Coordinates of C-alpha atoms in Angstrom, one line a residue:
M4 CA 12.4 -5.2 15.0
K5 CA 13.3 -5.3 11.4
V6 CA 11.1 -4.8 8.6
L7 CA 11.2 -5.6 5.1
I8 CA 8.6 -3.4 3.1
G9 CA 8.1 -4.6 -0.5
T10 CA 9.1 -1.1 -2.4
K11 CA 11.2 1.6 -3.2
N12 CA 8.9 4.0 -3.4
P13 CA 9.5 7.0 -0.5
G14 CA 5.7 7.8 -0.4
K15 CA 5.2 4.1 0.6
I16 CA 8.2 3.8 3.0
K17 CA 7.4 6.8 4.7
G18 CA 3.7 5.8 5.4
A19 CA 4.8 2.4 6.7
K20 CA 7.6 4.1 8.8
A21 CA 4.7 6.3 10.3
A22 CA 2.3 4.0 11.1
L23 CA 5.0 1.1 12.6
E24 CA 6.4 4.0 14.9
N25 CA 2.8 4.6 16.0
F26 CA 3.3 1.1 18.0
F27 CA 7.0 0.1 18.2
E28 CA 10.7 1.5 19.3
D29 CA 13.7 1.1 17.4
V30 CA 12.2 0.1 13.9
E31 CA 14.5 -0.9 11.2
I32 CA 13.0 -1.0 7.7
E33 CA 15.0 -2.5 4.8
S34 CA 13.0 -1.9 1.5
I35 CA 13.5 -4.4 -1.6
S36 CA 12.1 -3.9 -4.8
A37 CA 9.5 -7.0 -4.5
P38 CA 7.4 -7.7 -7.9
S39 CA 3.7 -7.6 -7.5
N40 CA 2.9 -9.8 -10.4
V41 CA -0.2 -7.9 -11.6
S42 CA -0.5 -5.1 -14.0
E43 CA 1.1 -1.8 -13.4
Q44 CA -2.2 -0.2 -12.7
P45 CA -4.2 -2.8 -10.7
V46 CA -8.1 -3.1 -10.5
D47 CA -10.2 -4.5 -8.2
G48 CA -9.1 -7.5 -6.3
D49 CA -5.6 -7.3 -8.0
T50 CA -5.1 -4.1 -5.9
Y51 CA -4.8 -6.8 -2.8
L52 CA -3.5 -9.5 -4.8
G53 CA -0.8 -6.9 -5.7
A54 CA 0.4 -6.1 -2.3
H55 CA 0.1 -10.0 -1.2
N56 CA 2.2 -10.8 -3.8
R57 CA 5.2 -8.2 -3.0
V58 CA 4.9 -9.8 0.7
Q59 CA 5.3 -13.5 -0.4
N60 CA 8.0 -12.3 -3.1
M61 CA 9.7 -10.3 0.0
I62 CA 9.6 -13.6 2.2
K63 CA 11.0 -15.7 -0.4
F64 CA 13.9 -13.5 -0.9
A65 CA 14.4 -13.4 2.9
K66 CA 14.3 -16.8 3.0
E67 CA 17.3 -17.3 0.1
N68 CA 19.3 -14.5 1.2
N69 CA 19.2 -15.5 5.0
I70 CA 17.2 -12.4 6.2
D71 CA 16.0 -12.2 9.2
A72 CA 12.6 -10.2 9.7
D73 CA 10.1 -9.6 12.0
M74 CA 7.4 -8.5 9.4
F75 CA 6.9 -8.0 5.9
M76 CA 4.9 -5.1 4.4
A77 CA 4.0 -4.1 0.7
I78 CA 1.1 -2.0 -0.4
E79 CA -0.7 -1.4 -3.6
S80 CA -2.8 1.3 -5.0
G81 CA -5.7 0.3 -7.4
L82 CA -8.9 1.3 -9.1
V83 CA -11.9 -0.3 -7.3
N84 CA -15.6 -0.2 -8.0
L85 CA -17.8 -0.4 -5.2
Y86 CA -21.8 -0.3 -5.9
G87 CA -21.0 1.2 -9.3
N88 CA -18.7 4.1 -8.2
W89 CA -14.8 4.1 -8.9
F90 CA -12.3 4.9 -6.0
I91 CA -8.7 4.8 -5.9
T92 CA -8.1 2.5 -2.8
N93 CA -4.6 1.3 -1.1
F94 CA -4.5 -1.9 0.4
A95 CA -1.4 -2.8 2.7
V96 CA -0.7 -6.3 3.9
I97 CA 1.6 -7.4 6.6
C98 CA 2.8 -10.9 7.1
D99 CA 4.6 -11.4 10.3
K100 CA 7.6 -14.5 10.6
S101 CA 5.0 -16.7 11.3
G102 CA 3.1 -16.6 8.1
Y103 CA -0.1 -14.7 10.1
E104 CA -1.3 -12.2 7.5
S105 CA -3.4 -8.9 8.0
V106 CA -4.8 -6.7 5.7
G107 CA -5.7 -3.1 5.8
T108 CA -7.1 -0.3 3.5
S109 CA -6.7 3.5 3.6
A110 CA -9.7 5.9 3.1
S111 CA -10.8 5.8 -1.2
F112 CA -11.2 8.6 -2.8
P113 CA -13.8 9.1 -5.9
V114 CA -12.9 8.9 -9.4
P115 CA -15.1 10.8 -12.0
R116 CA -16.3 7.9 -14.5
K117 CA -14.5 9.9 -17.6
H118 CA -11.3 9.3 -16.3
V119 CA -11.8 5.5 -15.4
D120 CA -11.0 4.2 -18.9
N121 CA -7.9 6.3 -19.1
I122 CA -6.8 5.3 -15.6
K123 CA -7.2 1.4 -16.5
N124 CA -5.4 1.7 -19.8
N125 CA -2.3 3.7 -18.1
T126 CA -2.2 4.4 -14.6
L127 CA -4.0 6.6 -12.1
G128 CA 0.0 8.5 -11.7
T129 CA 0.4 9.0 -15.4
V130 CA -3.0 10.3 -16.0
M131 CA -2.9 12.9 -13.0
D132 CA 0.4 14.1 -14.3
E133 CA -1.3 14.7 -17.7
L134 CA -4.6 16.5 -16.1
F135 CA -2.6 18.9 -13.6
H136 CA 0.4 19.1 -15.8
E137 CA 3.0 17.5 -13.1
E138 CA 5.7 15.1 -13.2
D139 CA 5.8 12.1 -11.1
L140 CA 3.7 13.0 -8.5
R141 CA 3.5 9.0 -7.4
S142 CA 6.5 9.8 -5.6
S143 CA 5.5 12.7 -3.7
T144 CA 2.4 13.8 -2.2
G145 CA 0.3 12.1 -5.0
G146 CA -2.8 12.8 -7.1
I147 CA -4.7 12.9 -3.6
G148 CA -2.4 15.9 -2.4
L149 CA -3.2 17.9 -5.3
L150 CA -7.2 17.1 -5.2
T151 CA -7.2 17.8 -1.4
K152 CA -5.2 21.0 -1.8
E153 CA -2.2 18.9 0.3
H154 CA -4.9 18.5 3.6
I155 CA -4.2 14.6 2.6
T156 CA -1.2 13.4 0.8
R157 CA -0.4 9.7 -0.3
I158 CA 1.8 9.2 2.7
D159 CA -1.3 10.1 4.9
L160 CA -3.3 7.2 3.0
N161 CA -0.4 4.9 2.8
T162 CA 0.1 5.3 6.5
Q163 CA -3.8 4.6 7.1
A164 CA -3.8 1.5 5.5
F165 CA -0.6 0.3 7.4
T166 CA -2.1 1.1 10.6
M167 CA -5.4 -0.8 9.8
A168 CA -3.1 -3.7 9.0
L169 CA -1.0 -3.5 12.2
T170 CA -4.4 -3.5 14.4
Q171 CA -4.3 -7.2 14.5
F172 CA -0.6 -7.2 15.2
V173 CA -1.0 -4.6 18.3
N174 CA -3.9 -5.7 20.5
G175 CA -3.0 -9.3 21.5
E176 CA -5.5 -12.0 21.3
V177 CA -8.6 -9.5 21.6
W178 CA -8.5 -8.3 17.9
T179 CA -6.8 -11.1 16.1
D180 CA -7.2 -14.7 14.5
K181 CA -4.0 -16.1 15.3
Q182 CA -3.5 -18.8 17.1

């Protein structure tokens, strides 16, 4: 099975690989830097939209370059307001070669209100690096790795989101809207 993923980020690729290998054998993942067409720090609906746009941009790229793939995957981490509380949530979008799309999310973690504006104006990664005196957390365990003392990492959250999106591809007609 050939899969294109719209990122060069190692944590996102590892998360996708872990999710796919739970269900499929002989998975080949090719990473392509696909634009999200949203801000560097997505907020609310732009989080889903960023992942969706990456998938659509990969599909276009694949057609233009005669690349045959079975699935197209992308993930976006964003700041989301739910019921007056702020969270960081990952949205994964997977589209198969017929165009059927499924979306999954990861577990979310709360963001103290005192950091929301700083995250909106910069990025979560930048803010976490500053707060914890780190460098490029987003490419390793992520801020969640620090916040949970490495019990949950960014790779874990990516794996969760991709796994949730895969539920519509691995359960036949029982759990899909695909015709």
